[in-house]
PDB file of C-alpha atoms in Angstrom:
ATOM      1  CA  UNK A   1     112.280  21.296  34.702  1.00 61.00           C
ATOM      2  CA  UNK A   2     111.425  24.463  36.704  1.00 71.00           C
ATOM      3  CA  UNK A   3     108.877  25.737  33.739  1.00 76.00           C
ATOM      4  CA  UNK A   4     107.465  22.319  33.937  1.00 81.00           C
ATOM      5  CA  UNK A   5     106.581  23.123  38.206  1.00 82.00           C
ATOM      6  CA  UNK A   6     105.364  26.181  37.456  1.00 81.00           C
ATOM      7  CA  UNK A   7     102.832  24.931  34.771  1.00 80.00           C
ATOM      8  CA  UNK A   8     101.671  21.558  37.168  1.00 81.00           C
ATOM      9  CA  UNK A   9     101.426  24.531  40.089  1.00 81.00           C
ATOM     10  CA  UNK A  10      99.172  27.025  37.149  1.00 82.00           C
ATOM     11  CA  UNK A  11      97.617  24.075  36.680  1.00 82.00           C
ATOM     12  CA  UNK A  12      96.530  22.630  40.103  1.00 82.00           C
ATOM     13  CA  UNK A  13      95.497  26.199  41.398  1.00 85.00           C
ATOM     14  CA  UNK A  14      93.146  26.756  38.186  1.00 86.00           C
ATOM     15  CA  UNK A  15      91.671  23.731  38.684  1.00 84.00           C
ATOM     16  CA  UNK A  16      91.160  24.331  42.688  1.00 80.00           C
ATOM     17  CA  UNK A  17      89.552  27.518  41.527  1.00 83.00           C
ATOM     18  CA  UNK A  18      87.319  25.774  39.014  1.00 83.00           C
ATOM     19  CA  UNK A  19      86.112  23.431  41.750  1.00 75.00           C
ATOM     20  CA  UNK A  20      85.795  26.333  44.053  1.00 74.00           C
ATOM     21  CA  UNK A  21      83.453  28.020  42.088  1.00 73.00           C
ATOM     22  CA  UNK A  22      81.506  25.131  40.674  1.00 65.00           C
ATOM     23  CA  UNK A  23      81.208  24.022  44.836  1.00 64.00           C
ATOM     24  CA  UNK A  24      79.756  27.895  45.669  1.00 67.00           C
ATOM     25  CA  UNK A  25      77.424  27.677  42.241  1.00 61.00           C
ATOM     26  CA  UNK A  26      76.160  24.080  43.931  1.00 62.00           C
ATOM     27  CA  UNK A  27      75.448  25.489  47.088  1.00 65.00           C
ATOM     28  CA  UNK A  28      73.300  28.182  45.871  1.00 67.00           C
ATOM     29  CA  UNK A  29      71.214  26.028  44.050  1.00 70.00           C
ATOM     30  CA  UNK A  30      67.690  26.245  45.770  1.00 72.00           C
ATOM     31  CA  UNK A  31      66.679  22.483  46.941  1.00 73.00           C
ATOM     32  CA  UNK A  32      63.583  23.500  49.723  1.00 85.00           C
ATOM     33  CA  UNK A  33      60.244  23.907  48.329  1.00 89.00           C
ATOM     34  CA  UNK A  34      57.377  25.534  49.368  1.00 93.00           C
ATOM     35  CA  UNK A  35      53.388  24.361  49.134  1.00 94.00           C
ATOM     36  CA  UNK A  36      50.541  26.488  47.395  1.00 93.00           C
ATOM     37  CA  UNK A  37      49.711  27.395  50.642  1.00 95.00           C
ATOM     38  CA  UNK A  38      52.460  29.186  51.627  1.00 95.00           C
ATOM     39  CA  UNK A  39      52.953  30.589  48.516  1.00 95.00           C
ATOM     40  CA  UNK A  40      48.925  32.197  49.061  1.00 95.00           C
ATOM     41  CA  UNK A  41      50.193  33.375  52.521  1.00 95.00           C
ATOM     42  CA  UNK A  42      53.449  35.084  51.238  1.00 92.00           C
ATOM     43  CA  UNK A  43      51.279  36.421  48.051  1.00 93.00           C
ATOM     44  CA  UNK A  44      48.746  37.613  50.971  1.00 94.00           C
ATOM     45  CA  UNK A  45      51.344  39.040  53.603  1.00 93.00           C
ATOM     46  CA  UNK A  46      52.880  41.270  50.956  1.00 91.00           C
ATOM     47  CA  UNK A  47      49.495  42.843  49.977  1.00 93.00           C
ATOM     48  CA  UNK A  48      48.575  41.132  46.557  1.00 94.00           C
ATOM     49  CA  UNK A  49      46.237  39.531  44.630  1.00 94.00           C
ATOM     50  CA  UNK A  50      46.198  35.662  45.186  1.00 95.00           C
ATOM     51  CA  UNK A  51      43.628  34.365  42.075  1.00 93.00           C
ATOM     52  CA  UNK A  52      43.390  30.061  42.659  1.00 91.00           C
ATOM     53  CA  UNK A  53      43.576  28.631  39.185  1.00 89.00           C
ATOM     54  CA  UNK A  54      41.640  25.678  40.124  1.00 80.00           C
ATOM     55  CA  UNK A  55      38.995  26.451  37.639  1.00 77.00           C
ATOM     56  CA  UNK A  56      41.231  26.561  34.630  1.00 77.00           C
ATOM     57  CA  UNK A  57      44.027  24.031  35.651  1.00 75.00           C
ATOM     58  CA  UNK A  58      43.269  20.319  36.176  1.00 74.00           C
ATOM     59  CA  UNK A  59      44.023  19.336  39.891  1.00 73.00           C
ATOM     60  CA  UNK A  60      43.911  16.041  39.507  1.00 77.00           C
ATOM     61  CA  UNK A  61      46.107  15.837  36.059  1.00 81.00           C
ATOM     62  CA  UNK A  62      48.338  18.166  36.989  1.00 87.00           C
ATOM     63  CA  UNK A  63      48.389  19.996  40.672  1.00 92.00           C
ATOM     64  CA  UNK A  64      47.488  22.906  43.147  1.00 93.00           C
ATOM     65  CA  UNK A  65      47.806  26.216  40.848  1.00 94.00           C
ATOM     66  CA  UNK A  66      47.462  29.994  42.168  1.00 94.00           C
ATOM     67  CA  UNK A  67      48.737  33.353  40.692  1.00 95.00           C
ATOM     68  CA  UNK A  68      49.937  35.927  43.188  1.00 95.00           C
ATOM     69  CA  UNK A  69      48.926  39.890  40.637  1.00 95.00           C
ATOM     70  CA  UNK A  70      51.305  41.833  42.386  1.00 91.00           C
ATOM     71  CA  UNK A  71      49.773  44.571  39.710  1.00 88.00           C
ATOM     72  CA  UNK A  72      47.366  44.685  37.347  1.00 85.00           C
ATOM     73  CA  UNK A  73      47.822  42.249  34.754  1.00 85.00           C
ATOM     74  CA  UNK A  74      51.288  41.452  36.560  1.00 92.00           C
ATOM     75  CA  UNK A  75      51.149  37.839  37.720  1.00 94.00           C
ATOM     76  CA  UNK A  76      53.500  35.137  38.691  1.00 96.00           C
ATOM     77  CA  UNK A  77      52.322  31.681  38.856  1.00 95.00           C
ATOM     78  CA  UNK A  78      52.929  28.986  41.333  1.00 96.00           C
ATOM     79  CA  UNK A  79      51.956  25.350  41.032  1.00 95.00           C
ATOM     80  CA  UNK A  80      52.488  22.479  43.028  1.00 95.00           C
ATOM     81  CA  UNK A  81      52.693  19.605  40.419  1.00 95.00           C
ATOM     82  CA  UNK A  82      51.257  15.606  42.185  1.00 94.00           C
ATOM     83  CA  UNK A  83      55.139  14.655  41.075  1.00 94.00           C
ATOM     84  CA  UNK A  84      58.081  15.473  39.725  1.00 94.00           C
ATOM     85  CA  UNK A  85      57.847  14.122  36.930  1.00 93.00           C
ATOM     86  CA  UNK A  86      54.415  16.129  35.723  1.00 94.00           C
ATOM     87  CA  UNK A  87      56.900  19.465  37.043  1.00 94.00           C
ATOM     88  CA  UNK A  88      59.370  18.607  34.937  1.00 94.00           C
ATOM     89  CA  UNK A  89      57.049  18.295  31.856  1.00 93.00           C
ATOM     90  CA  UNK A  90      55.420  21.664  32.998  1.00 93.00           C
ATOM     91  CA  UNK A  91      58.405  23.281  32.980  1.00 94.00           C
ATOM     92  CA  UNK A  92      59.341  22.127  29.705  1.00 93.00           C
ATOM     93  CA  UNK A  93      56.206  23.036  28.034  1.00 92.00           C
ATOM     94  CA  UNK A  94      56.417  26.858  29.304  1.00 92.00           C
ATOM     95  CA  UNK A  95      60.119  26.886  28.464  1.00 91.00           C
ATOM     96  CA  UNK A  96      59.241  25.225  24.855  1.00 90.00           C
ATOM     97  CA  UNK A  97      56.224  27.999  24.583  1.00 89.00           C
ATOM     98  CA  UNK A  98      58.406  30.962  25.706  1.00 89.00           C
ATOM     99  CA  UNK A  99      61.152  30.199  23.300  1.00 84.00           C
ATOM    100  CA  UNK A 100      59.026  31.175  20.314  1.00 82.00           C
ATOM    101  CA  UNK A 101      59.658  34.696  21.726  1.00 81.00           C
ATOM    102  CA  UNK A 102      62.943  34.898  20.877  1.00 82.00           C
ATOM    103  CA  UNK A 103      64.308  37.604  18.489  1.00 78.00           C
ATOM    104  CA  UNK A 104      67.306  39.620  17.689  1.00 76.00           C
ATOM    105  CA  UNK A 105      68.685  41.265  20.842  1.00 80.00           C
ATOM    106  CA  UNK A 106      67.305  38.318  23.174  1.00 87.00           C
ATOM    107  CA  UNK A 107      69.231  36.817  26.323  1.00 90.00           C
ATOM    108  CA  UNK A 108      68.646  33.728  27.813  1.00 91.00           C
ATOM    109  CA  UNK A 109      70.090  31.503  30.528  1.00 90.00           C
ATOM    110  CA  UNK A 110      69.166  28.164  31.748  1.00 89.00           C
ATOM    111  CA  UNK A 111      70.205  25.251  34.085  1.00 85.00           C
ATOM    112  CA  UNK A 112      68.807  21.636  34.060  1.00 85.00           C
ATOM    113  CA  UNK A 113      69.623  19.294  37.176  1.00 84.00           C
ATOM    114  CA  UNK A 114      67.224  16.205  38.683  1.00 86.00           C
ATOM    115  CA  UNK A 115      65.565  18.116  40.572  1.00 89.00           C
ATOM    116  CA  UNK A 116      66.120  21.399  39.625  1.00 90.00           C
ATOM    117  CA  UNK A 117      65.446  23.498  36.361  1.00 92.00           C
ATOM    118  CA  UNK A 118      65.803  27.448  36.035  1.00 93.00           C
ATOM    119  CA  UNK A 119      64.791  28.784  32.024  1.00 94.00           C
ATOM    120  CA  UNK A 120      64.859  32.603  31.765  1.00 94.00           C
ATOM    121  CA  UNK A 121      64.514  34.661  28.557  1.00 94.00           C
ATOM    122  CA  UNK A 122      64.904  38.557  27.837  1.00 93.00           C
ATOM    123  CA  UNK A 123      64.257  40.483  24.804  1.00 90.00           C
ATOM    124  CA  UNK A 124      63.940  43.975  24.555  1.00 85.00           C
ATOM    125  CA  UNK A 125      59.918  43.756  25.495  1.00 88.00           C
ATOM    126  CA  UNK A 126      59.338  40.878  27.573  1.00 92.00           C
ATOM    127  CA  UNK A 127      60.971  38.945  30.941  1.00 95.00           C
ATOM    128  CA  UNK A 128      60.354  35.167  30.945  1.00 95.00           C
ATOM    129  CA  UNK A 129      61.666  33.277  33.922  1.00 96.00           C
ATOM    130  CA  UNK A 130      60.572  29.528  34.684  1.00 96.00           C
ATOM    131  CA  UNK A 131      61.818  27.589  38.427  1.00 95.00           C
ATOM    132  CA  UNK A 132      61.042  24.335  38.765  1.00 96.00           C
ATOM    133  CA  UNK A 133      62.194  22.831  42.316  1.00 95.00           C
ATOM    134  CA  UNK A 134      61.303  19.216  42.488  1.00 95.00           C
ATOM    135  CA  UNK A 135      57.642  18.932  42.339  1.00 96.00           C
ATOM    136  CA  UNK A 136      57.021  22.683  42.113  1.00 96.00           C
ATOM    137  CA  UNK A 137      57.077  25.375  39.010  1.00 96.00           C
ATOM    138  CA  UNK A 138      56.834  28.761  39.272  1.00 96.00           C
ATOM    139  CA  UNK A 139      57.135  31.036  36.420  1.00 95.00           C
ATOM    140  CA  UNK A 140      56.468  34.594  35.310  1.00 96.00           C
ATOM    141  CA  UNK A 141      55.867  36.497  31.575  1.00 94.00           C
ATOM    142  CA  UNK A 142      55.584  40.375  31.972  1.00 95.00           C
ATOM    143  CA  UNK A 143      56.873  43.634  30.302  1.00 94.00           C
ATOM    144  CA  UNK A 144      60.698  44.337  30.915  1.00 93.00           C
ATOM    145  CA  UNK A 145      59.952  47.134  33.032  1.00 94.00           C
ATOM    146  CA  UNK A 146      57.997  44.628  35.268  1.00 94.00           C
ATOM    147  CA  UNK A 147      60.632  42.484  35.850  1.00 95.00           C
ATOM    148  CA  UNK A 148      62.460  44.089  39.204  1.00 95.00           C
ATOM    149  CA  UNK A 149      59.061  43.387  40.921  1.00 93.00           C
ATOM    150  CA  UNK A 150      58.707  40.032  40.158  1.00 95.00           C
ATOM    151  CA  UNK A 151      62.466  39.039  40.466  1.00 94.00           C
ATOM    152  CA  UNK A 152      62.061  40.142  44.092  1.00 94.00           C
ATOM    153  CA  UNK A 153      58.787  38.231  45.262  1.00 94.00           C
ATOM    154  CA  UNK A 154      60.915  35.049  43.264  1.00 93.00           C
ATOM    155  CA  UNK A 155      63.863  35.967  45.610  1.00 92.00           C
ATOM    156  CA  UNK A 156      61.972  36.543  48.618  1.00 90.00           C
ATOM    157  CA  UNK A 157      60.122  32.789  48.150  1.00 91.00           C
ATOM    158  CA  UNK A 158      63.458  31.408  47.396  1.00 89.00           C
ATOM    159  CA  UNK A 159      62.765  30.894  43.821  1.00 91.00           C
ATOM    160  CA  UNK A 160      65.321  32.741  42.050  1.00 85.00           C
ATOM    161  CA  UNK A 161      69.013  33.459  42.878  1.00 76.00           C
TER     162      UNK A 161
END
């Protein structure tokens, strides 16, 4: 009788945990997005490159695009889909593409909500990291040695955790 208390208490305070946790991972989950233009006035205010993809991305198809080069050949890319829905299928497409860089060694991590997806990808050469919050994607593909600069402008816009 007693060993049957002490496993319903074990019990109850592993699940309270488990909810605990799952309620703190929740919280954290970035739901505010923010338009191209901000993201050209952050890109701006921190002293890089802001390149408008315009030209090569179809605004009417798809959405408001820029690319903030924070160094040479070092770019992370912003775009502001016309709906969710075309995000969603943006983000899927660069996730699809970036899995084909997978080899031995590799880690990767990924969440998929409604309106919120996260895809990143390591190997031993490359950092791959894909956000999509609601109608917005922003990803980045640079050398591993690249990747503490561009996980910090994704923190700083509220784009990574």
């Amino acid at each position: 009788m007693k060993d049957e208390k002490k496993v319903l208490i074990i019990i109850g305070i592993v699940i309270a945990i488990v909810i605990a946790v799952s309620l703190y991972c929740i919280k954290r989950i970035p739901t505010e997005t923010i338009t191209l233009e901000e993201f050209q006035k952050n890109t701006q205010n921190c002293g890089y490159e802001y390149v408008d993809n315009c030209v090569t991305i179809p605004v009417e198809e798809l959405g408001k695009s820029g690319t903030a080069y924070i160094k040479d050949q070092i770019g992370v890319e912003f775009t502001e889909c016309i709906s969710d829905s075309i995000a969603l299928s943006l983000y899927s497409n660069y996730a699809y593409c970036y899995m084909d860089f997978k080899q031995s060694g590799y880690s990767e991590n990924f969440l998929s909500l409604k309106h919120y997806g996260t895809y990143t990808l390591e190997t031993q050469g490359m950092y791959m990291h894909i956000t999509r919050i609601k109608n917005t994607v922003m990803n980045v593909q640079v050398p591993i040695e690249e990747k503490p600069i561009v996980v910090k402008f994704m923190k700083d816009l509220k784009y990574l955790n």
